[in-house]
Short mmCIF file of C-alpha atoms and ligand atoms in Angstrom, two decimals:
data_model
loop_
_atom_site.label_atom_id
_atom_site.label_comp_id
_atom_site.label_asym_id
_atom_site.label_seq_id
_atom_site.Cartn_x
_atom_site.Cartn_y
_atom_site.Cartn_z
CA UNK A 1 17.36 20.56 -31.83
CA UNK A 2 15.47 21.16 -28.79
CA UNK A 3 14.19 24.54 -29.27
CA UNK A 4 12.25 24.28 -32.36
CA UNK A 5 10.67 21.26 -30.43
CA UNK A 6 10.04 23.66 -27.49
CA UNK A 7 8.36 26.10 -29.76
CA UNK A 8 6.29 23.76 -31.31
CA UNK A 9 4.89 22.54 -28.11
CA UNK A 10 4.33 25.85 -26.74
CA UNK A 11 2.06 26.43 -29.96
CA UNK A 12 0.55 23.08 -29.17
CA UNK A 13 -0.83 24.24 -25.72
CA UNK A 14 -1.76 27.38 -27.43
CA UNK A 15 -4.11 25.62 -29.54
CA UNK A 16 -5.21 23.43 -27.29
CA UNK A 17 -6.27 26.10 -24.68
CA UNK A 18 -7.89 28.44 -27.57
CA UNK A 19 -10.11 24.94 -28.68
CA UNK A 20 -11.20 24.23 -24.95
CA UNK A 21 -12.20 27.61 -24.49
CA UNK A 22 -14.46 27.58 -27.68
CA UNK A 23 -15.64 24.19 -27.10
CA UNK A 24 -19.73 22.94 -26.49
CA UNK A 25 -20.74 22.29 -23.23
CA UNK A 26 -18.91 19.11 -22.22
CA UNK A 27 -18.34 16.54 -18.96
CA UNK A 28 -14.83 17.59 -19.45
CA UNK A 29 -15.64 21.22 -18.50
CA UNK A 30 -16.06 21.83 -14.41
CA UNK A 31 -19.58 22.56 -13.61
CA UNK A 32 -21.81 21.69 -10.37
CA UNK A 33 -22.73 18.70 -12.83
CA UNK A 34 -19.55 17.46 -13.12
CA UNK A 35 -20.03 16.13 -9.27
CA UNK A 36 -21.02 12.53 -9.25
CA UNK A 37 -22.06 13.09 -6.23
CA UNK A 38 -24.77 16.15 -7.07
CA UNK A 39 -26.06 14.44 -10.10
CA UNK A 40 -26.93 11.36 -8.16
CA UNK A 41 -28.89 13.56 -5.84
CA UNK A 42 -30.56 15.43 -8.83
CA UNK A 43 -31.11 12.13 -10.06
CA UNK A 44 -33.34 10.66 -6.80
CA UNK A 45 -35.64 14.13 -7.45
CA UNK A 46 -39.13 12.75 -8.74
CA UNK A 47 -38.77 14.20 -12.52
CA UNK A 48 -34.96 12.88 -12.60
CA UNK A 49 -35.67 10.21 -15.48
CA UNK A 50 -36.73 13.20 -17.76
CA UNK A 51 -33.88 15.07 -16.52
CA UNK A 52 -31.60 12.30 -17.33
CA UNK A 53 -32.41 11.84 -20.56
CA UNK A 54 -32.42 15.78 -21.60
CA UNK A 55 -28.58 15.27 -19.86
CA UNK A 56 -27.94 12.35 -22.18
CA UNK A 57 -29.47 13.15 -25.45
CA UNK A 58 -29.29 16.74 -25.39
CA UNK A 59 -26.54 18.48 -23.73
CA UNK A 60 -23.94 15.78 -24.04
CA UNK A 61 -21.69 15.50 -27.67
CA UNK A 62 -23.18 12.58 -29.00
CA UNK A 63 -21.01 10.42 -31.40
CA UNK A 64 -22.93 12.11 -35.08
CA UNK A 65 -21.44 15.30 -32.94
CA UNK A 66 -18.19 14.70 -34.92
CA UNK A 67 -17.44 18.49 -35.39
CA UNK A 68 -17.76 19.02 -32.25
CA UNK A 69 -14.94 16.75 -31.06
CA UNK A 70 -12.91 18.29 -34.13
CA UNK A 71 -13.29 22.08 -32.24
CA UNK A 72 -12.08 20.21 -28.93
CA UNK A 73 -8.99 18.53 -30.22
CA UNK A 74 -7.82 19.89 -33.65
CA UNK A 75 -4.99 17.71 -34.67
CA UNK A 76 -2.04 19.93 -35.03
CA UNK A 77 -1.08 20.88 -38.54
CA UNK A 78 2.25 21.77 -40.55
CA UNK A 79 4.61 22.87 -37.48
CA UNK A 80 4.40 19.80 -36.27
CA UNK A 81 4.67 17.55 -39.45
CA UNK A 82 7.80 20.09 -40.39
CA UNK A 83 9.40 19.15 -36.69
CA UNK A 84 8.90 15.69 -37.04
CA UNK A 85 11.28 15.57 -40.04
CA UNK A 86 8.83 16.43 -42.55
CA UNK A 87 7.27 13.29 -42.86
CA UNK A 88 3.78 13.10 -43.41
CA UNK A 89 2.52 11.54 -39.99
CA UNK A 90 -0.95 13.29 -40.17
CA UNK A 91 -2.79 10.95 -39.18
CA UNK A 92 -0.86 9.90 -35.61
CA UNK A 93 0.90 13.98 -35.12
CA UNK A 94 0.18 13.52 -30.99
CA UNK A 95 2.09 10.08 -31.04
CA UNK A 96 4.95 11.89 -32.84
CA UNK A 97 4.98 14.23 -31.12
CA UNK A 98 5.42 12.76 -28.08
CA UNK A 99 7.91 9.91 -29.26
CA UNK A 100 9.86 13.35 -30.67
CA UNK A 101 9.68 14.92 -27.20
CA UNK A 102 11.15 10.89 -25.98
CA UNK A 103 14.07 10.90 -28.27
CA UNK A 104 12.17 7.58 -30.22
CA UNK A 105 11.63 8.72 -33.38
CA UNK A 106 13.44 7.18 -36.10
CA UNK A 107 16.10 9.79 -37.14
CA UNK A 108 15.72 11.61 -34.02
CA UNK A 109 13.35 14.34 -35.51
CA UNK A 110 13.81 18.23 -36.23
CA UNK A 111 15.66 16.84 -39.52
CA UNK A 112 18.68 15.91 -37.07
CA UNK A 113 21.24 13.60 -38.04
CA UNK A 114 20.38 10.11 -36.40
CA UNK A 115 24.08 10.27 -34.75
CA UNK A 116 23.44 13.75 -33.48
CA UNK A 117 20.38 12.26 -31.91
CA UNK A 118 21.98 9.68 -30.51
CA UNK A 119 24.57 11.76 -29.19
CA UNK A 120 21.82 14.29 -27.21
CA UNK A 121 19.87 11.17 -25.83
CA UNK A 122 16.29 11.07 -24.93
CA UNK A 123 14.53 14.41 -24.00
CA UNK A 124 12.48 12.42 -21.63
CA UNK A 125 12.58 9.16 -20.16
CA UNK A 126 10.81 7.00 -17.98
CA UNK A 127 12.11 5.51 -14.43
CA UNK A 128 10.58 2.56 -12.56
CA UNK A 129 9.06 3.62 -9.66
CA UNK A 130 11.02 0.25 -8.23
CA UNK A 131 14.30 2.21 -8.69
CA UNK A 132 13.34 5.83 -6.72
CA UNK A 133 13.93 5.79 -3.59
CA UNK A 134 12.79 9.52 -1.55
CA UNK A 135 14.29 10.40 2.20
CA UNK A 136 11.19 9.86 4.60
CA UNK A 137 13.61 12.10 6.98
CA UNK A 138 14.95 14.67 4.82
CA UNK A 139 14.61 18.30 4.55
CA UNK A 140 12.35 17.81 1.06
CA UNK A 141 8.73 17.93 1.88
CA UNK A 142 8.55 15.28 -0.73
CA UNK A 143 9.97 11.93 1.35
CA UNK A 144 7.75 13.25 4.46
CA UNK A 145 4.73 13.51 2.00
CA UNK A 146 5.25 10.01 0.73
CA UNK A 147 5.80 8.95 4.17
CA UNK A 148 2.10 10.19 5.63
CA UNK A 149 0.66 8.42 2.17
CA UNK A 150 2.06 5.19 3.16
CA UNK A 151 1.21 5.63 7.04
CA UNK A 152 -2.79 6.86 5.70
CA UNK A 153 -2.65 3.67 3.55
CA UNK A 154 -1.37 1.45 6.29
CA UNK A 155 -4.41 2.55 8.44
CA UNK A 156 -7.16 0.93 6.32
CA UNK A 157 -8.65 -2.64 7.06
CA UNK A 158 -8.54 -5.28 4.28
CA UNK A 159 -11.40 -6.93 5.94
CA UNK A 160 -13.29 -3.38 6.30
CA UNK A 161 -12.64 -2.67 2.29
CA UNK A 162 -13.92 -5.80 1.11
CA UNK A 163 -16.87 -6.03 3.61
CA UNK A 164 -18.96 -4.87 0.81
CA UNK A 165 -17.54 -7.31 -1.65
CA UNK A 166 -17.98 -9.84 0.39
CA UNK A 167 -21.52 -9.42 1.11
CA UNK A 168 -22.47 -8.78 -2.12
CA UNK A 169 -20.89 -12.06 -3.00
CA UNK A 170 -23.12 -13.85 -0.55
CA UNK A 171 -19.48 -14.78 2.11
CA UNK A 172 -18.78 -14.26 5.51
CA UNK A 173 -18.15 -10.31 5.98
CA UNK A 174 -16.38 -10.07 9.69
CA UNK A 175 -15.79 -6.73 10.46
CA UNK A 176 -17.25 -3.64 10.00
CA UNK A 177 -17.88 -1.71 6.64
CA UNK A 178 -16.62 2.03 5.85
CA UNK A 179 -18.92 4.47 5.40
CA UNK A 180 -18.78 7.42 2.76
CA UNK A 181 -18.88 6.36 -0.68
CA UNK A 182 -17.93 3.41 0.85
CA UNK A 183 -20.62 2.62 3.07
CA UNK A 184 -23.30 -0.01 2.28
CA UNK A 185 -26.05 1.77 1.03
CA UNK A 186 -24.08 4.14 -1.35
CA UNK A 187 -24.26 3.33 -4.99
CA UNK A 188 -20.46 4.01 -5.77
CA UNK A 189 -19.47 1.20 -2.53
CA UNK A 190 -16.19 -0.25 -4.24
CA UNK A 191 -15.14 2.28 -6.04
CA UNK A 192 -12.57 3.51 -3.15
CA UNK A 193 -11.47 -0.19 -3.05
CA UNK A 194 -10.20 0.24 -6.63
CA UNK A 195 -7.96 3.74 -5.70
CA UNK A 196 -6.55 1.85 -2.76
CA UNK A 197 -4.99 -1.11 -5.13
CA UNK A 198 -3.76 1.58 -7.29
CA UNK A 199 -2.34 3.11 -4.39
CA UNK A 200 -0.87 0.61 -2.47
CA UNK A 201 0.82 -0.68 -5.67
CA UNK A 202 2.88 2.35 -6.68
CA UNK A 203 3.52 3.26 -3.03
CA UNK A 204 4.56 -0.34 -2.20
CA UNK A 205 6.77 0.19 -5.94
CA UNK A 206 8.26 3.43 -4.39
CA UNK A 207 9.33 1.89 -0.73
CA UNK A 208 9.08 -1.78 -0.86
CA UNK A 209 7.12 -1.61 2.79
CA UNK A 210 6.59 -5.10 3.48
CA UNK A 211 3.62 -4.64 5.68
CA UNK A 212 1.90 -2.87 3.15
CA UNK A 213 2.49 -5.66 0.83
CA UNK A 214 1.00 -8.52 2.80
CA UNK A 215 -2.03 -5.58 2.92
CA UNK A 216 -2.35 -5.80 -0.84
CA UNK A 217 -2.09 -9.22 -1.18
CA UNK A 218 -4.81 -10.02 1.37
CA UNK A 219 -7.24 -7.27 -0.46
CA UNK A 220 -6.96 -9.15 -4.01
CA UNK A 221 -7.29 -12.50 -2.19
CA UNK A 222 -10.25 -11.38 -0.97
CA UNK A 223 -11.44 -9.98 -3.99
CA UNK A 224 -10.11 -13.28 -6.06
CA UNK A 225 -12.64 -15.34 -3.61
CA UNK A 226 -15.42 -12.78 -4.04
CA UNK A 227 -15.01 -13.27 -7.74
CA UNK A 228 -15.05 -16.63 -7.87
CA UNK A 229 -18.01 -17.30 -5.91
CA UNK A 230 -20.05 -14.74 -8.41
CA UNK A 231 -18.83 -17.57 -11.04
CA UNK A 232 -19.26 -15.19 -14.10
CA UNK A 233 -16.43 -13.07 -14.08
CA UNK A 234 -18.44 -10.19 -12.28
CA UNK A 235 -16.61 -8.29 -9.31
CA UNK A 236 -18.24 -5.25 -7.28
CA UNK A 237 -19.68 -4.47 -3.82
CA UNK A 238 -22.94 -3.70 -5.66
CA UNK A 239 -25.11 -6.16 -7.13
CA UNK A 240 -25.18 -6.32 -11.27
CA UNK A 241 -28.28 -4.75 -11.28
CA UNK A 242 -26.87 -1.82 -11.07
CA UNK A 243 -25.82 -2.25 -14.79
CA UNK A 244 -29.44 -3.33 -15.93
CA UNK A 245 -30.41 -0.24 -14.75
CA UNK A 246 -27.61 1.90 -16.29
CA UNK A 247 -28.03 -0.18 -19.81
CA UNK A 248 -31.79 0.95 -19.94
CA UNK A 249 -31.03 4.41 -19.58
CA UNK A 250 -32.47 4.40 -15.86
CA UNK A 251 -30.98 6.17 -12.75
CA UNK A 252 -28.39 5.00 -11.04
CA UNK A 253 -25.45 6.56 -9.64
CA UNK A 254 -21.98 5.69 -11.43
CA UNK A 255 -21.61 1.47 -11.95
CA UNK A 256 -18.63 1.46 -14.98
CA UNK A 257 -16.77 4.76 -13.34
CA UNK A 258 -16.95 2.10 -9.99
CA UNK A 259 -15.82 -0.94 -11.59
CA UNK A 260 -13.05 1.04 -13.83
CA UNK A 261 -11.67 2.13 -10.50
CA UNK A 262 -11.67 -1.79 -9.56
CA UNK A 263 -10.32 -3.15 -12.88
CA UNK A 264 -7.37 -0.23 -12.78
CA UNK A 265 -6.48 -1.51 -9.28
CA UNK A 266 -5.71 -5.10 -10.61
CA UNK A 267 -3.71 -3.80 -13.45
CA UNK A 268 -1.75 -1.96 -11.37
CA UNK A 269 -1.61 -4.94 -9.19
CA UNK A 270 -0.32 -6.73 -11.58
CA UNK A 271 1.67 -4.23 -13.53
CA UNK A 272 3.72 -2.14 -11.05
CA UNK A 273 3.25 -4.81 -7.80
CA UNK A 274 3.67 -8.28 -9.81
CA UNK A 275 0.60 -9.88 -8.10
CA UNK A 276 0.11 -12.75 -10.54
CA UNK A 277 -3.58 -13.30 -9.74
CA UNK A 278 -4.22 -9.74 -10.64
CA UNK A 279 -4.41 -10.00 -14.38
CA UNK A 280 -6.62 -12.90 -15.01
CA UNK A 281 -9.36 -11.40 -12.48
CA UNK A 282 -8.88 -7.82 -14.46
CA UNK A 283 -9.40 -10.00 -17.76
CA UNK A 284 -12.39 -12.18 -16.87
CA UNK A 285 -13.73 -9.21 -15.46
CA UNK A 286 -13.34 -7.55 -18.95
CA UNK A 287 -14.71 -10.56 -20.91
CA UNK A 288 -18.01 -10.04 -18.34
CA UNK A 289 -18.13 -6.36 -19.19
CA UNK A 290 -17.83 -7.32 -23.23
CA UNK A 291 -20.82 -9.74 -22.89
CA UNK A 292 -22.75 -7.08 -21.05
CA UNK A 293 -22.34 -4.56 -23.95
CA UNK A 294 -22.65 -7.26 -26.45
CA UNK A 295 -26.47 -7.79 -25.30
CA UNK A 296 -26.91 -4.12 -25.01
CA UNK A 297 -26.26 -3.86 -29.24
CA UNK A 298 -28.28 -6.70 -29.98
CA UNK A 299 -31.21 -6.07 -27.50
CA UNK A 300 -31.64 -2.37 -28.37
CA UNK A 301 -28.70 -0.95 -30.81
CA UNK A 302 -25.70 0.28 -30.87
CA UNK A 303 -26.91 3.94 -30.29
CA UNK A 304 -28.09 3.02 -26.98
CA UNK A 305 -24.99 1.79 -26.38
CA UNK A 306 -22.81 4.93 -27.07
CA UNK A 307 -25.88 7.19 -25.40
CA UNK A 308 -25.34 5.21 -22.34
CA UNK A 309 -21.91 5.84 -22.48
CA UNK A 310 -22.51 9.52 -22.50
CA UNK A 311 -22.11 9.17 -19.11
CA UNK A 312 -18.67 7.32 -18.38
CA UNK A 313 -16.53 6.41 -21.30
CA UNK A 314 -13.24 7.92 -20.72
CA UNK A 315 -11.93 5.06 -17.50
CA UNK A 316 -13.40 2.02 -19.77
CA UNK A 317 -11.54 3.15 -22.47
CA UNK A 318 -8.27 3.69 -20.64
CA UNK A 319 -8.29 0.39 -18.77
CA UNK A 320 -9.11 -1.67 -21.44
CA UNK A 321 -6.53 -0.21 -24.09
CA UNK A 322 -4.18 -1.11 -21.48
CA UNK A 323 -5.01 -4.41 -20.81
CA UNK A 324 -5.42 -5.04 -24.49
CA UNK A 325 -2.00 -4.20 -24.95
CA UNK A 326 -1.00 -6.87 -21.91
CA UNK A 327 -3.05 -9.48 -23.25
CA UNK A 328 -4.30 -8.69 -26.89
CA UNK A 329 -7.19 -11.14 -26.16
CA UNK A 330 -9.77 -12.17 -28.08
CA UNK A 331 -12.69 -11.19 -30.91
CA UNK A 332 -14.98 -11.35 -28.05
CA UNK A 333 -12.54 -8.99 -26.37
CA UNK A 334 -12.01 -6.93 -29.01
CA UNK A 335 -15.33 -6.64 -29.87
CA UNK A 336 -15.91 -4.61 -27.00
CA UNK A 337 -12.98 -1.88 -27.62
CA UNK A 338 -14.28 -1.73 -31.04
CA UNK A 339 -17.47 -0.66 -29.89
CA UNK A 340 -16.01 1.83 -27.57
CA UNK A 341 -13.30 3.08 -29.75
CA UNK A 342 -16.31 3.86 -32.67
CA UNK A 343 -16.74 6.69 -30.45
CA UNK A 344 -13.49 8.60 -30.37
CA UNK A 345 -12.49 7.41 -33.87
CA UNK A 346 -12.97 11.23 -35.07
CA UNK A 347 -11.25 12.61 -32.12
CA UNK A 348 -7.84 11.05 -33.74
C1 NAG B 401 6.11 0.14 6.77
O1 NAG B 401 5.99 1.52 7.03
C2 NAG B 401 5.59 1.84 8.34
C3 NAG B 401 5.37 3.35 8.39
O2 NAG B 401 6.49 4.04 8.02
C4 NAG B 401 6.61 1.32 9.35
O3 NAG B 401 6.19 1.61 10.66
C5 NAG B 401 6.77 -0.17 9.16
O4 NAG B 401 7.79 -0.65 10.01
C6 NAG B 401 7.11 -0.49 7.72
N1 NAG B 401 7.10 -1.95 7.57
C7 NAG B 401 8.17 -2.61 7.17
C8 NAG B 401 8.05 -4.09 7.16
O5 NAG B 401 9.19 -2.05 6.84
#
């Protein structure tokens, strides 16, 4: 059973590789552009706002584009539908495919017996990051590698990585800031904020380090207080202007790539470290986010919308599919996934 699967795959990545290589210029391909950091400097030039919009309107897919996304993703055709038992799955063939490749598929796939299925188990399954332990003093470069993760994480200040926060929120700030893209002035502040909750959750997850816990804990208290003095929902070290600029199509540097980093922290707060404040900040924080692009459609259109987007849809999406799937929240909620979602319809 598993080499036919093995081939199909292999023809898969085949196709896949053949479509990128064909494909119109895209964010997804490496250039100099594909630096945040170089397009905000091209963006402070005097001439940037023309720039900008040639980026947005011009060499970006835009969502009437739809061929375009076809040549970058073709779904895959009959090998697959024969593989995954011959029944006509058209429309979902990657979700097959990989609940074939899991063992989940009803019947087992590859027109195998459901008892011969059984009988081979899964092809792939998934492990809780709770129940791996690696040797921080083995001989595998692995346990020393997560070792120096966990002793870089353990260096940073929960008062120096909400400093921003804090101020921005109008509350004490002791400490000092960091600099970087962290540092006060820069227009992604926050952003690293968000890769340290993810962090600290699935390293915390893979050695239970206690100090790095209380860490955590104090970082998304913080960030619970910071929230709750902005009163609206809204949580960043940079003020929301940031997002009146980016909804009329005016430079700025990166807001929704900053606050997806943010909102992906909490999850994973929530999801892989149990933090039960995590979830409802991550939520009220999406219910902002869905009034924001709510006024967008009705003040200009939904076009202005998506060509916004041009410039950071793939995080949003991610985030909020996943926290739909926690909560499935509310028409206001869903509202805002719709509008999102419009985009990639054709790519599925
Ligand atoms: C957490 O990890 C660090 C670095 O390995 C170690 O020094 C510290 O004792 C650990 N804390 C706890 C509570 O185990």
């Amino acid at each position: 059973m598993a080499a036919p699967w093995r081939a199909a795959w292999a023809a898969v990545m085949v196709m896949a590789a053949a479509a990128a290589a064909s494909a119109k210029e895209c964010t997804n391909i490496p250039t100099q552009l594909s630096s945040h950091t170089v397009r905000a400097r091209l963006q402070a030039f005097p001439g940037a706002e023309e720039w900008r919009l040639r980026e947005l309107f011009h060499d970006h897919l835009n969502p009437t584009d739809e061929a375009a996304w076809m040549d970058l993703m073709p779904p895959p055709r009959g090998g697959l539908r024969a593989a995954a038992g011959g029944h006509d799955h058209e429309e979902f063939d990657w979700a097959v495919l990989y609940r074939s490749l899991k063992g989940q598929l009803p019947g087992g796939g590859g027109g195998a017996s459901p008892a011969s299925a059984a009988a081979a188990g899964p092809f792939l399954e998934e492990v809780s990051l709770h129940d791996v332990r690696l040797d921080p003093d083995g001989d595998a470069a692995y346990g020393r590698a997560q070792r120096t993760n966990l002793e870089y994480l353990l260096l940073l200040d929960p008062d120096r990585l909400v400093w921003s926060f804090r101020t921005q929120a109008g509350l004490p700030a002791p400490g000092e800031p960091y600099g970087g893209w962290e540092g006060p002035d820069v227009e992604l502040r926050g952003h690293f904020v968000g890769h340290y909750l993810s962090a600290a959750a699935k390293m915390w997850a893979s050695t239970g380090n206690a100090t790095l816990a209380g860490r955590m804990s104090a970082v998304v208290g913080a960030l619970r207080e910071c929230q709750r003095a902005a009163g609206t929902g809204y949580l960043s070290a940079f003020p929301a202007e940031f997002f009146d600029r980016f909804e009329a199509v005016r430079p700025v540097w990166a807001p929704y790539y900053t606050v997806h980093k943010i909102m992906q922290g909490l999850l994973d707060q929530h999801v892989v470290a149990g933090d039960g404040r995590a979830l409802g900040m991550v939520a009220a924080m999406a219910d902002y986010f869905a009034g924001r692009v709510r006024n967008v459609i009705r003040r200009y259109s939904v076009e202005r919308h998506w060509a916004s987007l041009n410039e950071e849809t793939g995080g949003m999406n991610d985030v909020l599919y996943q926290l739909y799937t926690i909560t499935v929240r509310s028409a206001f909620f869903s509202f805002l996934l719709e509008s999102l979602h419009q985009r990639f319809r054709s790519t599925f």
